PDB file of C-alpha atoms in Angstrom:
ATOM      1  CA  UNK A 298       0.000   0.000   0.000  1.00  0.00           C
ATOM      2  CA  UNK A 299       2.406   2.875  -1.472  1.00  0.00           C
ATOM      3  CA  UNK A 300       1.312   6.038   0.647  1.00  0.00           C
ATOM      4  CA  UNK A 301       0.933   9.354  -0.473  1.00  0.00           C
ATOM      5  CA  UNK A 302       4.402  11.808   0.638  1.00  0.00           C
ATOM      6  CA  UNK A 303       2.440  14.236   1.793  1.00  0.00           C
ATOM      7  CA  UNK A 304       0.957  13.850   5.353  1.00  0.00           C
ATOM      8  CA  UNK A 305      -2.526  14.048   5.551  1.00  0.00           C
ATOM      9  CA  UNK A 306      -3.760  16.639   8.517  1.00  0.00           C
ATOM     10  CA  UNK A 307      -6.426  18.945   9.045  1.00  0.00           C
ATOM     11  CA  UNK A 308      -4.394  22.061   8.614  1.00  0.00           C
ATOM     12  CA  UNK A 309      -3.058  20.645   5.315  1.00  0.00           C
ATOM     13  CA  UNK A 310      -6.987  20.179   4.531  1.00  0.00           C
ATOM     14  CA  UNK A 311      -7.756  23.783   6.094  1.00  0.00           C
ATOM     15  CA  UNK A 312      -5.339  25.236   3.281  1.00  0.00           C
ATOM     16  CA  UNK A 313      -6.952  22.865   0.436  1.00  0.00           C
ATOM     17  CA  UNK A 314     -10.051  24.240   1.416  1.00  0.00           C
ATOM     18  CA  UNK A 315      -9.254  27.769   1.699  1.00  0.00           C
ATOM     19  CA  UNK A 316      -7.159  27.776  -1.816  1.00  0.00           C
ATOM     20  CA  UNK A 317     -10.359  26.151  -3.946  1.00  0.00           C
ATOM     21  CA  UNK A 318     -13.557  26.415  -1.914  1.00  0.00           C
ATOM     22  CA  UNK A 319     -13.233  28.930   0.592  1.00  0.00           C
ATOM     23  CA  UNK A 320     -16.602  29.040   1.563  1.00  0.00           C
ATOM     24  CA  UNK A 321     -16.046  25.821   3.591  1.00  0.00           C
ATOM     25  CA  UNK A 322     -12.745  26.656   5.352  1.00  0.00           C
ATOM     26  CA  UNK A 323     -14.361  27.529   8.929  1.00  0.00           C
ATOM     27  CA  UNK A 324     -16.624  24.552   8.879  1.00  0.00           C
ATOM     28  CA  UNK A 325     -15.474  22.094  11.882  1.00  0.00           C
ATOM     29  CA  UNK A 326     -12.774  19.449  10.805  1.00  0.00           C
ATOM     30  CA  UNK A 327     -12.106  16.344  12.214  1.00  0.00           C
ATOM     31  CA  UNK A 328     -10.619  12.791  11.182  1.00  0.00           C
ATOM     32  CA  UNK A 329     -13.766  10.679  10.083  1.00  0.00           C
ATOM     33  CA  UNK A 330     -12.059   7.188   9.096  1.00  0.00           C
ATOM     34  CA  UNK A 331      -8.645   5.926   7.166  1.00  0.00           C
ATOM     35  CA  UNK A 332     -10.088   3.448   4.489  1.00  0.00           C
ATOM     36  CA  UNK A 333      -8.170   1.330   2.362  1.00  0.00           C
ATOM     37  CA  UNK A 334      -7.845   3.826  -0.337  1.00  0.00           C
ATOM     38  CA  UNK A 335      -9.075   7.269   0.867  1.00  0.00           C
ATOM     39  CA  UNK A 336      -8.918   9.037   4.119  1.00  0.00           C
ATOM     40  CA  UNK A 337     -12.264  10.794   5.181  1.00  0.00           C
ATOM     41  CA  UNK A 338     -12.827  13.939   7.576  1.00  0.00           C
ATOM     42  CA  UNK A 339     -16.141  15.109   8.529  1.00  0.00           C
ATOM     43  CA  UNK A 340     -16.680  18.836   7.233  1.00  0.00           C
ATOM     44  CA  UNK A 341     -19.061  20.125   9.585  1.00  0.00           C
ATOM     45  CA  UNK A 342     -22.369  18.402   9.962  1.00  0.00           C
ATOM     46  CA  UNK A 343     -23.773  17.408   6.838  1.00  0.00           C
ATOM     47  CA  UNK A 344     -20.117  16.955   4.627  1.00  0.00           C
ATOM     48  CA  UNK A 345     -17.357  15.108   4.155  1.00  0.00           C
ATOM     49  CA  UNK A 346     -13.601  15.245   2.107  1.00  0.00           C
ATOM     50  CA  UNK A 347     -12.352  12.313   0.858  1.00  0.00           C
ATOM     51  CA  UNK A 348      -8.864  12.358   0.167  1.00  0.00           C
ATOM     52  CA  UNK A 349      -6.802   9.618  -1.543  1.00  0.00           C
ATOM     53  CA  UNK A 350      -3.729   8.332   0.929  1.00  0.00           C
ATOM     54  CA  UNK A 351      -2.835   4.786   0.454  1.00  0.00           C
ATOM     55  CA  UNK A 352      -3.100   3.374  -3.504  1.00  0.00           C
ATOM     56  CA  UNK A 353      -1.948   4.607  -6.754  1.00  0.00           C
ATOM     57  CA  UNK A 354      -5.242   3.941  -7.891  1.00  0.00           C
ATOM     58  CA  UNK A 355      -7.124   5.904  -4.989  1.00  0.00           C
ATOM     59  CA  UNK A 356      -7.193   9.452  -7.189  1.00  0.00           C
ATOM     60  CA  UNK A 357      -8.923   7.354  -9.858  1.00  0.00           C
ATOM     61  CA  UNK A 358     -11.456   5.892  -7.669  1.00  0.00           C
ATOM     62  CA  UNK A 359     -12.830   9.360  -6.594  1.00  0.00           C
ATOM     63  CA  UNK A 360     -12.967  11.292 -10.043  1.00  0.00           C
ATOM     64  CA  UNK A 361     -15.019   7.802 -10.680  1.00  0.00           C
ATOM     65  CA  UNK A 362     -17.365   8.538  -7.874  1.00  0.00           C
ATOM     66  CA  UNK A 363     -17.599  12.521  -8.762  1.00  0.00           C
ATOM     67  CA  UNK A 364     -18.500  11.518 -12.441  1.00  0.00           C
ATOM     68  CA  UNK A 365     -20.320   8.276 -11.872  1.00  0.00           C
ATOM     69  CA  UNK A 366     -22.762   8.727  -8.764  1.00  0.00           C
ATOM     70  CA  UNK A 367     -25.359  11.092  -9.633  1.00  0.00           C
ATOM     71  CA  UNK A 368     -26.156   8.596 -12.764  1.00  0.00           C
ATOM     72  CA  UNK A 369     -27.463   5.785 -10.065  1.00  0.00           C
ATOM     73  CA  UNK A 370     -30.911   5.114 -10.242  1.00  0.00           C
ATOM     74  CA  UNK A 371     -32.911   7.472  -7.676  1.00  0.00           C
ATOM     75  CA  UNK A 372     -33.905   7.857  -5.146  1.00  0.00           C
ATOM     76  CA  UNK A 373     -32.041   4.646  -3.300  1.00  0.00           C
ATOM     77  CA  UNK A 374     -33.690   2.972  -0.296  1.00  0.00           C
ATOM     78  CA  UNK A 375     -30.114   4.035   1.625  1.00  0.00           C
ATOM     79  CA  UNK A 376     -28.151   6.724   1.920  1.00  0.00           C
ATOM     80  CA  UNK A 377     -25.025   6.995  -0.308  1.00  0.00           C
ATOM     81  CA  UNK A 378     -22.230   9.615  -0.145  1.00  0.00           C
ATOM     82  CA  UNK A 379     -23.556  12.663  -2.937  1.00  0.00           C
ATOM     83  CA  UNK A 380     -20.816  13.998  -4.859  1.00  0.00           C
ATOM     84  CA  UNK A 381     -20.973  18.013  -3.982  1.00  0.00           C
ATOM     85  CA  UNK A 382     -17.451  19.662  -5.032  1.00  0.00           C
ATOM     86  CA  UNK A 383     -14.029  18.202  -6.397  1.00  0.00           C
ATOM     87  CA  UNK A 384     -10.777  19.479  -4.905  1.00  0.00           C
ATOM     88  CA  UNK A 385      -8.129  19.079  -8.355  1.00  0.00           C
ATOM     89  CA  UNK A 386      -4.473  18.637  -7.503  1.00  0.00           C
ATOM     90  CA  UNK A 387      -1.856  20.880  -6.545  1.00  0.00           C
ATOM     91  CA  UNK A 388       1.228  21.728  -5.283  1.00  0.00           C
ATOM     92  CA  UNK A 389       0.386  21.585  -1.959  1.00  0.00           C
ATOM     93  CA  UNK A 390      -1.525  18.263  -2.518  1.00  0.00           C
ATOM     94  CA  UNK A 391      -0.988  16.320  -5.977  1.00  0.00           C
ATOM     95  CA  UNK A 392      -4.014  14.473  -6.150  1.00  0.00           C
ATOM     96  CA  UNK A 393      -7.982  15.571  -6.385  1.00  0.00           C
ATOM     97  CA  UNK A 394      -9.708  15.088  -3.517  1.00  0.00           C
ATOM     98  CA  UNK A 395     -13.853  14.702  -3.080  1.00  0.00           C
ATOM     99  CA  UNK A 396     -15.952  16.484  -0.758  1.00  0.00           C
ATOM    100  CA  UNK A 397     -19.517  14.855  -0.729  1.00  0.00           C
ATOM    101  CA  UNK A 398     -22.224  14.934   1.599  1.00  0.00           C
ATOM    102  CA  UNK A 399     -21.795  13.054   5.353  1.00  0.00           C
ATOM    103  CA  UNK A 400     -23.455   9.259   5.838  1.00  0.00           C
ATOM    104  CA  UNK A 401     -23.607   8.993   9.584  1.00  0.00           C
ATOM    105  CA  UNK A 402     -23.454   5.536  10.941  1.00  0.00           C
ATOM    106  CA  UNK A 403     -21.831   2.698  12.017  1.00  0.00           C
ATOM    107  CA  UNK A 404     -19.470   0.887  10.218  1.00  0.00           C
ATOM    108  CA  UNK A 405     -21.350  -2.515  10.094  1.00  0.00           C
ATOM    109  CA  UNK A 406     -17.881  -4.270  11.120  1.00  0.00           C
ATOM    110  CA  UNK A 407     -17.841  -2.690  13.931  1.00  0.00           C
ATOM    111  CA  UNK A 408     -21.764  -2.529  14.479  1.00  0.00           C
ATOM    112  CA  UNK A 409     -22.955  -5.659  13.262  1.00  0.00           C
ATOM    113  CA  UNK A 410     -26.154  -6.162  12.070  1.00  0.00           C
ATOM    114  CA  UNK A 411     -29.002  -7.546  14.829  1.00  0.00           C
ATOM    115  CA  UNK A 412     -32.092  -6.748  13.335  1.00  0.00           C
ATOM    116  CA  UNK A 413     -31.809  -9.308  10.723  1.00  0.00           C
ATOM    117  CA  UNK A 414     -34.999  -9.390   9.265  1.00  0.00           C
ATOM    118  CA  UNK A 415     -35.050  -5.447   9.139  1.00  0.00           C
ATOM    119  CA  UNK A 416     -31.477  -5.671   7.320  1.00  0.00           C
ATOM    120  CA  UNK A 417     -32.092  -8.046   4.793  1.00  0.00           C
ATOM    121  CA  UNK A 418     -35.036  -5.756   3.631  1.00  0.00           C
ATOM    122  CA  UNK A 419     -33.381  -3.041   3.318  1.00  0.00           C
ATOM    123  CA  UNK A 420     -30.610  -4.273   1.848  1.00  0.00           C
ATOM    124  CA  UNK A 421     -32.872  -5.920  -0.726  1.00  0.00           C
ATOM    125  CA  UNK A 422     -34.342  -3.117  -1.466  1.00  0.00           C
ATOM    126  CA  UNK A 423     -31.065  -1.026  -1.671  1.00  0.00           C
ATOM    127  CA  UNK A 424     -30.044  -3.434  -4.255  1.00  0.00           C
ATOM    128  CA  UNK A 425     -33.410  -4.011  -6.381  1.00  0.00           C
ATOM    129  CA  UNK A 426     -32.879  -0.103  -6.828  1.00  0.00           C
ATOM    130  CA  UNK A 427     -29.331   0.144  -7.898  1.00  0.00           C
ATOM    131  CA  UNK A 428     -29.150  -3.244 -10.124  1.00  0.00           C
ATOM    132  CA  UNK A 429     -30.713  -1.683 -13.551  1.00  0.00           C
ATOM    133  CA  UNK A 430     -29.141  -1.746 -16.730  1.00  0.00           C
ATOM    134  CA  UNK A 431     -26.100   0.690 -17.025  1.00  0.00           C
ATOM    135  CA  UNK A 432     -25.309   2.729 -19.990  1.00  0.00           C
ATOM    136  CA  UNK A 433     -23.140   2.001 -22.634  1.00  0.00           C
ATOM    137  CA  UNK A 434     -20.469   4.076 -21.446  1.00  0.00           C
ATOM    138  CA  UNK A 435     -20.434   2.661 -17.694  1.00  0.00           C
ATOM    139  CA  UNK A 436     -16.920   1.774 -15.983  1.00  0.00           C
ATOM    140  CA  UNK A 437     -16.160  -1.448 -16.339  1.00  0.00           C
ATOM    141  CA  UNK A 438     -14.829  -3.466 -13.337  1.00  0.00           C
ATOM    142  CA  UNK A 439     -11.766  -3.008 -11.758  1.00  0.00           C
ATOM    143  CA  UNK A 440      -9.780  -6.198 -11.309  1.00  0.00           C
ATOM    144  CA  UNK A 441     -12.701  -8.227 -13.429  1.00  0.00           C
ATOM    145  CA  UNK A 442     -15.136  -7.248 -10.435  1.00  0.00           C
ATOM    146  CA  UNK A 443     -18.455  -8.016 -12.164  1.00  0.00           C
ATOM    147  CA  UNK A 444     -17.074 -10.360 -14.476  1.00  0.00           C
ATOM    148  CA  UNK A 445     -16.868 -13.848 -14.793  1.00  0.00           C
ATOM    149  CA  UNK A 446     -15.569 -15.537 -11.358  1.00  0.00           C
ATOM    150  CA  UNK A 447     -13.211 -17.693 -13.078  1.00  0.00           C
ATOM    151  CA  UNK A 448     -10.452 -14.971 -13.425  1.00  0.00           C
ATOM    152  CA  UNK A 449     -10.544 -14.758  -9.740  1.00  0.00           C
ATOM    153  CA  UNK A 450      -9.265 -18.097  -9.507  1.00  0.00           C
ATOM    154  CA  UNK A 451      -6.095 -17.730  -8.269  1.00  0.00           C
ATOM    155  CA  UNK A 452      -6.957 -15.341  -5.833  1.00  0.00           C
ATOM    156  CA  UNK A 453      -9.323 -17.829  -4.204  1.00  0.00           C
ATOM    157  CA  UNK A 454      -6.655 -20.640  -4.230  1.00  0.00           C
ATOM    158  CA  UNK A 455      -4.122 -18.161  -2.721  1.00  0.00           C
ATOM    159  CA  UNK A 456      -5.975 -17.068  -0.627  1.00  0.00           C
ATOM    160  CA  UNK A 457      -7.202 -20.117   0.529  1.00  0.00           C
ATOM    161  CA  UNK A 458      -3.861 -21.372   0.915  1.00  0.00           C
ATOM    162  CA  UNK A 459      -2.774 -18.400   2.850  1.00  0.00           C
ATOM    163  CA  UNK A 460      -5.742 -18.958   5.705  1.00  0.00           C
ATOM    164  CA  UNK A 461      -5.372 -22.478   5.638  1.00  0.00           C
ATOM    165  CA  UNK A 462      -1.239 -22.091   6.049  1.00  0.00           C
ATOM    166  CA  UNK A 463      -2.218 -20.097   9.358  1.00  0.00           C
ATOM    167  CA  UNK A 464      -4.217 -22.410  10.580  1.00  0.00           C
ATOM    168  CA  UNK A 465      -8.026 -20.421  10.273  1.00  0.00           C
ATOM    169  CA  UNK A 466      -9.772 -22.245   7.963  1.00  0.00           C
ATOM    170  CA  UNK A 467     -10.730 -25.437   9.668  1.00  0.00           C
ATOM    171  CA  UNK A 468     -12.041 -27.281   6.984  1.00  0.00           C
ATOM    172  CA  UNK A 469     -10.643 -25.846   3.747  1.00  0.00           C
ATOM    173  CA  UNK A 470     -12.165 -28.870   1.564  1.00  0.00           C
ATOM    174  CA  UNK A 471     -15.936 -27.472   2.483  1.00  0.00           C
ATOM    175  CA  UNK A 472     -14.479 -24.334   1.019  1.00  0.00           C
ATOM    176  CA  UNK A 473     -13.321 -25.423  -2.343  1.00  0.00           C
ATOM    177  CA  UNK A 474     -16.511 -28.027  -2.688  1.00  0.00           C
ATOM    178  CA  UNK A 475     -18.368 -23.918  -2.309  1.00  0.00           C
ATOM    179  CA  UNK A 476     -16.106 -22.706  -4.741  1.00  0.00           C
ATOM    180  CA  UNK A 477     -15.834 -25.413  -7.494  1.00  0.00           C
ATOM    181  CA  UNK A 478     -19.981 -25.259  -7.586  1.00  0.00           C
ATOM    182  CA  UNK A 479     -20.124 -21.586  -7.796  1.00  0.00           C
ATOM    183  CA  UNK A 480     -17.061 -20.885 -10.498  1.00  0.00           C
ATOM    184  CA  UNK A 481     -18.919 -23.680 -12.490  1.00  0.00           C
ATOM    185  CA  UNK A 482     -21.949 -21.942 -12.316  1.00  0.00           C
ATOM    186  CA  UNK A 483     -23.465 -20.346 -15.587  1.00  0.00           C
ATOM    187  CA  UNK A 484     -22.555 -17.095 -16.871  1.00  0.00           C
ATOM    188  CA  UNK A 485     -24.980 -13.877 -16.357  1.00  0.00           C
ATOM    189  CA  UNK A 486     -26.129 -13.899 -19.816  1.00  0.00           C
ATOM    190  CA  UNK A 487     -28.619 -10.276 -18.634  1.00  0.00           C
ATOM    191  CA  UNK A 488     -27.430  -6.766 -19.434  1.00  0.00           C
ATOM    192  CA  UNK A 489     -24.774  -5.212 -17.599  1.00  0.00           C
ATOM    193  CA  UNK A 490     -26.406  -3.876 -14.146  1.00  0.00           C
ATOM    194  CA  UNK A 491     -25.244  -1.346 -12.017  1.00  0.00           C
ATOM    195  CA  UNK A 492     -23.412  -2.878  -9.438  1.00  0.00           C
ATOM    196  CA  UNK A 493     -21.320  -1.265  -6.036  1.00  0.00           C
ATOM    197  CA  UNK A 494     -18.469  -3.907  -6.519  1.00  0.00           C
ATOM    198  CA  UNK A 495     -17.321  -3.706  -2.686  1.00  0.00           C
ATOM    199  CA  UNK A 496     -19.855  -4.828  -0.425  1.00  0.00           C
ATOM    200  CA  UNK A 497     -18.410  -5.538   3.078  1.00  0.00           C
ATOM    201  CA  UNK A 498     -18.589  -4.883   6.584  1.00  0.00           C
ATOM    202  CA  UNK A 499     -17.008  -1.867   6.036  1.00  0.00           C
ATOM    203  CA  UNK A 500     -18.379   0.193   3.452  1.00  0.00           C
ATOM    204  CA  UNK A 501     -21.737  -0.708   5.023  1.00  0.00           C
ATOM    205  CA  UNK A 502     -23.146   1.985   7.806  1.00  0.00           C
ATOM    206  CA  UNK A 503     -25.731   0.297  10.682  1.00  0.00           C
ATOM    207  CA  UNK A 504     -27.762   2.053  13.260  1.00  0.00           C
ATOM    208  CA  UNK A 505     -30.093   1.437  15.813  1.00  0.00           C
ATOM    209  CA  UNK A 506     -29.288  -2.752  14.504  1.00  0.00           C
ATOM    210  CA  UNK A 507     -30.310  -2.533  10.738  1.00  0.00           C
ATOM    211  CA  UNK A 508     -28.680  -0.708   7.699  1.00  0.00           C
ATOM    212  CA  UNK A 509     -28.427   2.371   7.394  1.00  0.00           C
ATOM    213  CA  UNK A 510     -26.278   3.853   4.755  1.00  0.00           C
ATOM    214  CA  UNK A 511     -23.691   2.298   1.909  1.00  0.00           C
ATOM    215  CA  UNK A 512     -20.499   4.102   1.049  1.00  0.00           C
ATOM    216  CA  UNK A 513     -17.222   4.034  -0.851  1.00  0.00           C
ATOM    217  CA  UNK A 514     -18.419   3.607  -4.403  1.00  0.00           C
ATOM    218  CA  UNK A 515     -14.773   3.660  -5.941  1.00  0.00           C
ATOM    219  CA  UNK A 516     -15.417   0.436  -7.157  1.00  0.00           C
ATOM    220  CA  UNK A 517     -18.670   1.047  -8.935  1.00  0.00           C
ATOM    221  CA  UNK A 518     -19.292  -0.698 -12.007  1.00  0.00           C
ATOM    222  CA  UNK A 519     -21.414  -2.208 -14.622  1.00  0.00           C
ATOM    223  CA  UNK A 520     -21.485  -6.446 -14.548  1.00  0.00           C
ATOM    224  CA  UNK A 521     -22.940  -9.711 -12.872  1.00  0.00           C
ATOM    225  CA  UNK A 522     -25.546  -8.905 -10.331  1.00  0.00           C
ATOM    226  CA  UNK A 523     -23.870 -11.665  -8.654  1.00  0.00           C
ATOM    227  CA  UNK A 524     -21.059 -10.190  -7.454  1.00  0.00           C
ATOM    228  CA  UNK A 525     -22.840  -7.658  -5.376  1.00  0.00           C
ATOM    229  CA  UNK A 526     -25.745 -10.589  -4.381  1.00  0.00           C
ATOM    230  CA  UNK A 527     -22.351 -11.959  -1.889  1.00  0.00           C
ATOM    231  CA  UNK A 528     -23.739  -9.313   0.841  1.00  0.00           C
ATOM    232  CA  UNK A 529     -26.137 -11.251   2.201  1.00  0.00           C
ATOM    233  CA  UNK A 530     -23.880 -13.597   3.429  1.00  0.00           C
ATOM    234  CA  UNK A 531     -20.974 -10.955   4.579  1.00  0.00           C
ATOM    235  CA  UNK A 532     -23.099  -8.637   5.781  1.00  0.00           C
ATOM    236  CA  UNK A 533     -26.216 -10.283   7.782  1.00  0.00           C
ATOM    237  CA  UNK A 534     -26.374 -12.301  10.377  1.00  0.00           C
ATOM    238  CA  UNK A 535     -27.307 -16.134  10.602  1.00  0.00           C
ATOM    239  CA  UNK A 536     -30.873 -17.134   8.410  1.00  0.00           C
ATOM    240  CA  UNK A 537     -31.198 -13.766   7.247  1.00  0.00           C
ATOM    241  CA  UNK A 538     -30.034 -14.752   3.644  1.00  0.00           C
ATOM    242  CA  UNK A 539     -32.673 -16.055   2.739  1.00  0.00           C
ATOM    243  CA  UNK A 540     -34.769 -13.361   3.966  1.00  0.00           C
ATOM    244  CA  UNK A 541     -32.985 -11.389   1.643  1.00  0.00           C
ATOM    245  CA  UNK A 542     -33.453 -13.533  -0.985  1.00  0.00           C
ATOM    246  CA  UNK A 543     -37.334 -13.512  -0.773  1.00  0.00           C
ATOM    247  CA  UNK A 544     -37.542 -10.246  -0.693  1.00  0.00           C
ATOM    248  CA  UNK A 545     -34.523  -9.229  -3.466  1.00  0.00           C
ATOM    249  CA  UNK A 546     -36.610  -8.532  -7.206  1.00  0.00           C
ATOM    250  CA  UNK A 547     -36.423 -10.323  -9.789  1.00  0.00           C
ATOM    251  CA  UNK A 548     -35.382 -13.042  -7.641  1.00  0.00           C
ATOM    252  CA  UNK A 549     -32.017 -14.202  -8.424  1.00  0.00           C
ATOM    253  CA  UNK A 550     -31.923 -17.338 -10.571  1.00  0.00           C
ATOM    254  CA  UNK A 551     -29.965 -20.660  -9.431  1.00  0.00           C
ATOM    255  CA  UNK A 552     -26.507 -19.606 -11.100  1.00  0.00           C
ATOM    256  CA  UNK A 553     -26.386 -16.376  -9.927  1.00  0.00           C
ATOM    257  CA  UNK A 554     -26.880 -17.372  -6.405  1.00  0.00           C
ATOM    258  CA  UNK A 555     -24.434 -20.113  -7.142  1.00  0.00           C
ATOM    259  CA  UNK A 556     -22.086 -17.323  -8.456  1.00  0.00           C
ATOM    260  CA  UNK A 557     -22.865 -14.951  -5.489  1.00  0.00           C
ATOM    261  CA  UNK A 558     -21.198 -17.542  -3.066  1.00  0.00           C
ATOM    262  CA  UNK A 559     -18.298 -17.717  -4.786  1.00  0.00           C
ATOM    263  CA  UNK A 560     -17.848 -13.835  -4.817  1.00  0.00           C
ATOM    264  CA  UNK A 561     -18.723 -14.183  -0.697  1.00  0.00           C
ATOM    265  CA  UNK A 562     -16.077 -16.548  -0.365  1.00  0.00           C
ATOM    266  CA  UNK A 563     -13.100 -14.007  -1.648  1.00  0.00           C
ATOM    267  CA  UNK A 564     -14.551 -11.183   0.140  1.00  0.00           C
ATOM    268  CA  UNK A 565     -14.366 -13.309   3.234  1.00  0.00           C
ATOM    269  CA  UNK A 566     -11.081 -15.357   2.881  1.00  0.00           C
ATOM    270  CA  UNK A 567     -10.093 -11.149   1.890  1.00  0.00           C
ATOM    271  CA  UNK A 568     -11.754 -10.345   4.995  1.00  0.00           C
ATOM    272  CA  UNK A 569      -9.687 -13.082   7.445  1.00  0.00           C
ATOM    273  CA  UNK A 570      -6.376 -12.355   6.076  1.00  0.00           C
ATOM    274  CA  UNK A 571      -6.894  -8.867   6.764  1.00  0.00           C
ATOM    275  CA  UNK A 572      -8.516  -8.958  10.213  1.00  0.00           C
ATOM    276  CA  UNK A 573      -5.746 -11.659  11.096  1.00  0.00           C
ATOM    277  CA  UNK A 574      -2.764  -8.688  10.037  1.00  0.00           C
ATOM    278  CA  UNK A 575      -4.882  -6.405  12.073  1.00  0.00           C
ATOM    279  CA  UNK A 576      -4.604  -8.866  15.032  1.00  0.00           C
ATOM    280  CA  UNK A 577      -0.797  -8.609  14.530  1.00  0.00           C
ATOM    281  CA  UNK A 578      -0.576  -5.254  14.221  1.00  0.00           C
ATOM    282  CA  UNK A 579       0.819  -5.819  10.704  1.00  0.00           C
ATOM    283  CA  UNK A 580       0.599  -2.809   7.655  1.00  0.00           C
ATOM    284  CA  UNK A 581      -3.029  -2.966   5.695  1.00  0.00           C
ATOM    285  CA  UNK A 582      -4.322  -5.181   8.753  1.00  0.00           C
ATOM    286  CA  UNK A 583      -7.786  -4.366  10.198  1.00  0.00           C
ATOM    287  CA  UNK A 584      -8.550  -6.869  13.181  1.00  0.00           C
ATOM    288  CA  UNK A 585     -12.238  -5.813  12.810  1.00  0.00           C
ATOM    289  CA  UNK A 586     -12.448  -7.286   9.774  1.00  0.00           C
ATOM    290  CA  UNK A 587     -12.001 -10.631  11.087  1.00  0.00           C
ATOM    291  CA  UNK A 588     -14.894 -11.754  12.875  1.00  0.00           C
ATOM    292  CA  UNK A 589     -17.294 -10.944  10.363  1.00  0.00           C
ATOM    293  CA  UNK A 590     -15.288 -12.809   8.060  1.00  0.00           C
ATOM    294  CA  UNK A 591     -15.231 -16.197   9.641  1.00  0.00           C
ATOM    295  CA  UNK A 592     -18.572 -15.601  10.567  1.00  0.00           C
ATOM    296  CA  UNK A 593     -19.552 -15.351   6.728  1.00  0.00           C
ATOM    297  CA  UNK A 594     -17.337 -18.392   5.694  1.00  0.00           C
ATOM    298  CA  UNK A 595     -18.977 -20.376   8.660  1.00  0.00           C
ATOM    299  CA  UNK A 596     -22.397 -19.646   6.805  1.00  0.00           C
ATOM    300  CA  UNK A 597     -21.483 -20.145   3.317  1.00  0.00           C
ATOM    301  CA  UNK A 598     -19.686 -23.819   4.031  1.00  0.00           C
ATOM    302  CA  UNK A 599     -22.897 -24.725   5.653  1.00  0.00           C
ATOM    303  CA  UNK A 600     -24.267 -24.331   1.590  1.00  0.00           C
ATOM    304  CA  UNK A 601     -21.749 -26.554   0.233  1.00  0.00           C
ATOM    305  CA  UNK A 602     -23.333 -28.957  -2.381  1.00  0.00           C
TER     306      UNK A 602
END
C-alpha cells in the first residue's frame, strides 16, 4: 500500500479548502475514518472530504465517484455519499480530492447487524434499486469485479492457501466443494447492471441494529448482479439470507446465487487475512475485519453442495 508523501492533517486540509472552496474553510474538521484507499474527515455536519492516501489507484477511484454517482438510479432505499465539489491537484496536494455529503453511521464491522430481518429488507431493497441496466459508457470493473468468477481463480486458491497455512480455515475442503460449484456456475447472460463492486462490513453503515447507509463507491461498475448478491452472506447475520433472498426482485436465478457464493467466499477469505494482520498489528491489517469474516465463511460452508 504505497502512501501518499504528503501527510494528511487537518491544517493541510484547512489550506486545500481555503485555496479552492473557501466558503467551507471555517466549517469544523475532524478525522472521520482511514479506508483502504481514501482518508475521510467530517466537514461540519452534513459533509465530508475524501482524500486519496494509500493506492496509486485511490485518485482514480474518486474522479469515478464525482462523475459516476449522480447517474445511479434514484432515489435509493439508503443513503449513499452525494458527490458536492471536487478538490483538483496541486502543489500543496498532488491528487484531487472529493468532498460529498456526510453518511452517519456505524461501520457494520464494527456494528454488526441484529435486526436481521429489518437488514435483509433493506438491503434488498437497496439493491433491487441500484441493479438496472447501465449505460453504454459505464466503468467497467476493476480487477474483473463483475465479471466472470473464473479470473478470480487464483486469488481464491491463494488465498485459501494463505488462511489455511495459518491455521483459520478449519475445513478448507468445504471451502473449495463452495467454490468449485459456484465458479462452475453459468454465466450472467442479462445486461450489464449497475453494481457497487465492494460490499463488506465496512463500506456498510448500521444504526439502531439494521442498515443504514452504503459508502465508498470507488469500485462502482457495470457487470454480474452476482457479485454484489455476496452481501447477504458478509453482511447479515445467521438465516437472514434467505430473507434477503425472498424479498430481493427479480429473484435471483440458481446460477447467480451459485455465483454470489463464490464472490462471498473471496470477500471473506479477503476479509480473514486482513482482520488476522490487524490482530498482529501488521501494515493494511484491520482486526475488525475478522470476525465478520469467519462468521460469513462459517455460513457459506454450511451451503456446500
Amino acid at each position: 500500500m504505497p502512501h501518499t508523501p504528503t501527510e494528511i492533517t487537518a491544517d493541510l486540509i484547512r489550506d486545500l479548502l481555503l485555496d479552492q472552496h473557501p466558503d467551507l474553510a471555517d466549517l469544523p474538521l475532524h478525522l472521520g475514518a482511514r479506508g483502504w484507499d481514501n482518508q475521510m474527515w467530517r466537514l461540519g455536519d452534513d459533509l465530508a472530504v475524501r482524500l486519496p492516501w494509500a493506492t496509486d489507484s485511490a485518485s482514480a477511484l474518486l474522479r469515478k465517484e464525482h462523475a459516476w454517482l449522480p447517474a445511479l438510479p434514484q432515489p435509493l432505499p439508503l443513503r449513499i455519499p452525494v458527490p458536492q465539489r471536487l478538490g483538483e491537484p496541486s502543489e500543496r496536494f498532488p491528487h484531487p480530492w472529493l468532498i460529498t455529503t456526510w453518511v452517519p453511521g456505524a461501520p457494520a464491522d464494527r456494528a454488526p447487524v441484529t435486526r436481521a430481518a429489518t437488514a435483509a429488507r433493506s438491503l434488498a431493497a437497496f439493491l433491487t434499486t441500484l441493479h438496472q441496466p447501465a449505460p453504454a459508457d459505464a466503468p467497467t470493473g476493476r480487477d474483473a469485479r463483475g465479471g466472470p468468477l473464473a479470473h478470480h481463480a487464483d486469488q481464491f486458491t491463494k488465498g485459501l492457501a494463505a488462511a489455511t497455512d495459518m491455521g483459520l480455515i478449519p475445513n478448507p475442503g468445504a471451502v473449495r466443494a463452495v467454490w468449485d460449484d459456484a465458479v462452475t456456475a453459468p454465466p450472467w447472460s442479462g445486461p450489464a447492471l449497475w453494481i457497487h463492486g465492494d460490499l463488506h462490513p465496512a463500506n456498510v453503515l448500521t444504526a439502531d441494529g439494521t442498515l443504514c447507509g452504503v459508502i465508498d463507491f470507488g469500485e462502482l461498475c457495470a457487470g454480474d448482479p452476482a457479485c454484489d448478491l455476496a452481501a447477504p452472506w458478509n453482511l447479515l447475520p445467521d438465516g437472514a439470507a434467505d430473507l434477503f433472498h425472498q424479498a430481493y426482485e427479480p429473484a435471483a436465478d440458481p446460477a447467480t446465487l451459485r455465483r454470489a457464493r463464490g464472490w462471498a467466499l473471496i470477500r471473506a477469505l479477503g476479509g480473514i487475512l486482513i482482520g488476522e494482520a490487524g490482530r498482529h498489528n501488521r501494515p493494511g491489517g484491520k482486526a475488525t475485519w475478522g470476525p465478520p469474516a469467519h462468521a460469513a465463511l462459517r455460513r457459506l460452508v454450511a451451503t456446500a453442495p
